[in-house]
């Protein structure tokens, strides 16, 4: 019997491991570690941050953004011919050649946006572009967008990578084999966590490797199995990397906005005094220093001060536990009657750590906090459905200020929009509407600044901080600059230098 | 034997049908809307309704169940909500990695467990026994999320012998297999020891010794052979667990297996992929258990004779 048993075991142990192993990296490849692999290489469907960032390398878009997040010419410059009519003229230069040799023309622009707007495509981006009534090709380099309603922020919405019309018509599977005109061309996707690209300019190979565990990501970097990683690192790993002679840590200002949200329909946190008490009970500087490793800056509003519609004049919420206690007392709470709040967060270990600290800080001013952590889907579902008192989340990659309409206008309570806190303010609504209808950019920015002052006073959310972009690389990697929104555009110029 | 095999296969088929229905129904009870996952929060109600119709989600549940079962018969598990790829293709991509890791971990477990278990049983209550069982206790007490990074630190970063993670070459299999195999080895070695101790007191062992057979032959040929049956059962069950995807180990070592896909899909609320993963894991369990039953009968003819009577 042991012999028979041994035969079976040998079959299992000996043959199966020889079945296959993933492909090896090209020796000269630059290797970039990712916490999560891209889901799709089709920009019409990409909603996760990794896919969106990689797609920026593979495709070109009509419009880009400057440092103040003002839309600027990408593939094309534009003119507003009438309130409902925009003309885009494709510029000659980089990005006009697809990786298969074809030339990017106005027909490709029309085909891309037509396919995205087709309900059969079921693109998650259709909702943000539904004001497009029709698209007309004027000539090889010119395309007109006709709108169904005026939208002064319209150019900033044209950020979908342009696909070749012929490939769309042929049903090319862009999700698995990208075909664009970006600085990198698709080479292969041999396994889910390994994506291989080639830089068009100089043939430099680049490999994205998924390494979920942040500790393992840094250890791989240390051993030279990766060349660079960006973000998704706990502060202790950043400090560890800073202490390694073979690694270099680069920090850049970020715009991802973390906040504490409230359910304004709730009888407890719906009270302004309670929200203000919470705002003053939080020692954000201490959290940023000790927990975030100084890799963040405190926030007063959703848009950072350097944004064209941001408000640099807003004061920072002061850490003032005495004021918090006074506010609670004025609202009728005290040691005999401590307010009790359920705080929902995701089950991410780092978010949970932050929540525990916030729980402790609120406890010190007399607010009892009950933490409830859920898997992301359940947590997010609860937030959208209004099943919460308080939660923490972050707005990631915000570019255009119409986020205020989507997230805070009283008409945008889910499922219509993202006003998850059920915030209803006539003053805020009026400013949002005035800004949306304003043609002059300076006056529009002024409305948005005024709106952010109103929001800071009414506190439908407590602004926490903008998290920095942290890039860690081996010392031999040069030329990369972390972008404010965390994109990977720096890979277009990054290079490996001699040891 | 044929009757035994047919009866086992029939019962496996019934269980598989039940599991398929249960998985389908459970996923439809979980809160969440696939249409919202696909179209995002900003989609219009009309677009949502159109997609719901296109996907057949407005049909009665039993009709959807029938379509699902019909798809299963054609090995068509649908398309991922996020990547838009056929799910069958996504699963096939992951199965070799999971099978490879499971087999290697099983190999590690057996290679450690058998000598350790036999040694502990033969030298019962000696320092060897306490040492072997101490090692076993240590193995079962170390969680994979701790052991994995520790092995990486020692063998990859400090000694530089093995790759940190990934699935590049055969050497990248060593650390995940060791991590996964250690806990299993600990369980198995205790099982081998207990089972062997029981058998060593049987009359046929005493007879073998009385015949003057060397102790090595008595233990490895006569006793161990009879002690293997409960061990095979445990091995079968554990292989089911391993083939279902060793989530933590796969995460630590960036091993692109089924466990990683399952977790990713749950996090992204990619319902059809979650459904397919759960179904595949269930099917694996049923098939491995059926195979274990058949192996059991092959190893010990008394099992099938009992059935044939």
Coordinates of C-alpha atoms in Angstrom, one line a residue, chain A residues 1-9 11-25 36-42 45-48 117 119-128 130 175-176 189-194 207 209-213 215-217 219-223 225 240 244 375-381 384 387 395 406 414-420, chain B residues 31 36-44 47-48 50-51 80 82-86 89-90 93-94 96-97 99-100 103-104 106-108 110-111 114 145 149 152-153 155-157 160-170 172-173 220-221 224-229 231-232 235 239 243 250-256 260 263-264 266-269 295 297-301 304:
Chain A
X1 CA 0.0 0.0 0.0
X2 CA 2.7 2.6 0.7
X3 CA 4.0 1.9 -2.8
X4 CA 0.7 2.7 -4.3
X5 CA 0.3 5.7 -2.1
X6 CA 3.8 6.8 -3.1
X7 CA 2.9 6.5 -6.8
X8 CA -0.1 8.8 -6.4
X9 CA 1.9 11.3 -4.4
X11 CA 2.4 12.0 -9.7
X12 CA 0.9 15.0 -7.8
X13 CA 4.2 16.4 -6.6
X14 CA 6.4 15.7 -9.6
X15 CA 4.2 16.5 -12.5
X16 CA 2.0 19.4 -11.5
X17 CA 4.8 21.8 -10.6
X18 CA 6.2 21.3 -14.1
X19 CA 2.9 22.2 -15.7
X20 CA 3.8 25.8 -16.1
X21 CA 5.4 28.8 -14.6
X22 CA 4.9 32.5 -15.4
X23 CA 7.1 34.2 -17.9
X24 CA 10.4 35.8 -16.9
X25 CA 11.1 39.5 -17.1
X36 CA -3.4 45.9 -7.4
X37 CA -3.2 44.9 -11.1
X38 CA -5.1 46.9 -13.7
X39 CA -8.6 45.5 -14.4
X40 CA -8.9 46.6 -18.0
X41 CA -6.8 48.2 -20.7
X42 CA -9.9 49.6 -22.4
X45 CA -14.4 50.8 -19.0
X46 CA -11.6 51.7 -16.6
X47 CA -12.8 52.9 -13.3
X48 CA -10.1 51.7 -10.9
X117 CA -22.1 56.9 -25.6
X119 CA -25.9 52.3 -24.4
X120 CA -25.0 48.8 -25.7
X121 CA -21.4 49.5 -24.7
X122 CA -22.5 50.0 -21.1
X123 CA -19.6 52.3 -20.3
X124 CA -19.5 53.6 -16.7
X125 CA -18.3 56.9 -18.1
X126 CA -21.4 57.5 -20.2
X127 CA -23.2 59.3 -17.4
X128 CA -20.6 62.0 -17.2
X130 CA -24.5 62.4 -21.5
X175 CA -9.4 45.3 -22.5
X176 CA -6.8 42.6 -23.0
X189 CA -0.2 40.5 -20.5
X190 CA 1.1 36.9 -19.8
X191 CA -0.5 36.6 -16.4
X192 CA -3.0 38.7 -14.4
X193 CA -0.3 40.3 -12.2
X194 CA 2.3 41.0 -15.0
X207 CA 6.8 45.7 -16.6
X209 CA 4.1 43.6 -11.4
X210 CA 1.3 43.1 -8.9
X211 CA 2.7 42.6 -5.3
X212 CA -0.2 43.0 -2.9
X213 CA 1.6 42.9 0.4
X215 CA 6.1 44.6 3.1
X216 CA 6.8 42.2 0.3
X217 CA 6.8 45.1 -2.2
X219 CA 11.5 43.7 0.2
X220 CA 11.4 43.0 -3.5
X221 CA 12.6 46.5 -4.1
X222 CA 15.4 46.1 -1.7
X223 CA 16.5 42.8 -3.4
X225 CA 13.3 42.3 -8.1
X240 CA 12.2 51.4 6.5
X244 CA 18.0 51.6 3.2
X375 CA -15.5 44.8 3.4
X376 CA -15.3 47.5 0.8
X377 CA -18.5 46.5 -1.0
X378 CA -20.7 46.3 2.0
X379 CA -19.2 49.5 3.5
X380 CA -19.7 51.5 0.3
X381 CA -23.2 50.0 -0.2
X384 CA -24.7 55.0 -0.6
X387 CA -27.1 53.5 6.5
X395 CA -12.1 61.7 -3.0
X406 CA -22.3 65.8 -7.8
X414 CA -28.1 58.6 -4.2
X415 CA -29.0 56.9 -6.5
X416 CA -29.0 60.1 -8.6
X417 CA -25.7 61.5 -7.4
X418 CA -23.1 61.1 -4.7
X419 CA -24.6 63.4 -2.0
X420 CA -24.2 60.5 0.5
Chain B
X31 CA -26.9 43.0 -1.3
X36 CA -24.5 49.6 -10.8
X37 CA -21.1 48.0 -10.7
X38 CA -21.0 48.1 -14.5
X39 CA -22.5 51.6 -15.1
X40 CA -21.3 53.4 -12.0
X41 CA -23.1 55.8 -9.8
X42 CA -23.7 58.5 -12.4
X43 CA -25.7 56.4 -14.8
X44 CA -29.3 57.3 -15.7
X47 CA -29.6 53.1 -19.0
X48 CA -29.7 51.0 -15.9
X50 CA -31.8 48.8 -20.5
X51 CA -28.7 47.0 -19.2
X80 CA -16.5 39.6 -15.7
X82 CA -15.1 44.8 -14.8
X83 CA -12.6 43.3 -17.2
X84 CA -15.3 42.1 -19.7
X85 CA -13.4 38.9 -20.1
X86 CA -14.9 35.4 -20.3
X89 CA -10.7 32.0 -19.5
X90 CA -9.9 33.8 -16.3
X93 CA -5.4 31.2 -16.3
X94 CA -5.4 30.7 -12.5
X96 CA -2.3 25.9 -13.1
X97 CA -0.7 28.3 -10.5
X99 CA -2.5 23.3 -8.7
X100 CA 1.2 23.8 -8.8
X103 CA 1.0 20.0 -5.2
X104 CA 4.3 21.5 -4.0
X106 CA 1.5 18.8 -0.3
X107 CA 4.9 17.5 -1.2
X108 CA 6.6 19.6 1.4
X110 CA 4.5 14.8 3.3
X111 CA 8.3 15.0 3.2
X114 CA 6.1 11.3 7.6
X145 CA 1.0 35.9 7.0
X149 CA 7.5 37.4 5.2
X152 CA 11.3 36.0 2.5
X153 CA 13.5 38.0 4.9
X155 CA 16.1 33.2 2.4
X156 CA 15.6 36.1 -0.1
X157 CA 16.8 39.3 1.5
X160 CA 19.7 35.9 -1.4
X161 CA 19.0 32.3 -2.3
X162 CA 15.5 32.5 -3.6
X163 CA 13.2 35.1 -5.2
X164 CA 11.0 37.2 -2.9
X165 CA 7.7 36.5 -4.7
X166 CA 6.1 36.0 -8.1
X167 CA 6.0 33.0 -10.4
X168 CA 9.0 33.5 -12.6
X169 CA 10.8 30.2 -12.3
X170 CA 10.6 26.9 -10.4
X172 CA 9.9 30.9 -6.9
X173 CA 7.8 28.0 -5.8
X220 CA 7.6 1.1 7.4
X221 CA 6.2 -2.0 5.6
X224 CA 2.7 2.3 8.4
X225 CA 0.8 0.7 5.6
X226 CA -2.1 0.1 7.9
X227 CA -1.8 3.5 9.6
X228 CA -2.2 5.3 6.3
X229 CA -5.9 5.2 5.9
X231 CA -3.9 10.0 6.9
X232 CA -5.1 9.7 3.3
X235 CA -4.6 14.5 2.9
X239 CA -5.8 18.9 -0.9
X243 CA -6.8 23.6 -4.5
X250 CA -1.1 33.7 -2.6
X251 CA -1.4 37.3 -1.4
X252 CA 2.0 37.3 0.4
X253 CA 3.8 35.8 -2.5
X254 CA 1.9 37.4 -5.3
X255 CA 1.0 34.0 -6.5
X256 CA -1.6 34.4 -9.3
X260 CA -6.1 35.8 -5.2
X263 CA -10.5 38.0 -3.0
X264 CA -10.0 40.5 -5.8
X266 CA -15.1 40.1 -3.8
X267 CA -13.4 43.4 -3.3
X268 CA -14.5 44.6 -6.7
X269 CA -18.0 43.2 -6.3
X295 CA -8.3 6.0 -3.6
X297 CA -11.1 1.8 -1.8
X298 CA -8.0 1.1 -4.0
X299 CA -5.7 1.3 -1.0
X300 CA -7.9 -0.9 1.2
X301 CA -10.0 -3.5 -0.6
X304 CA -15.1 -1.6 -1.7

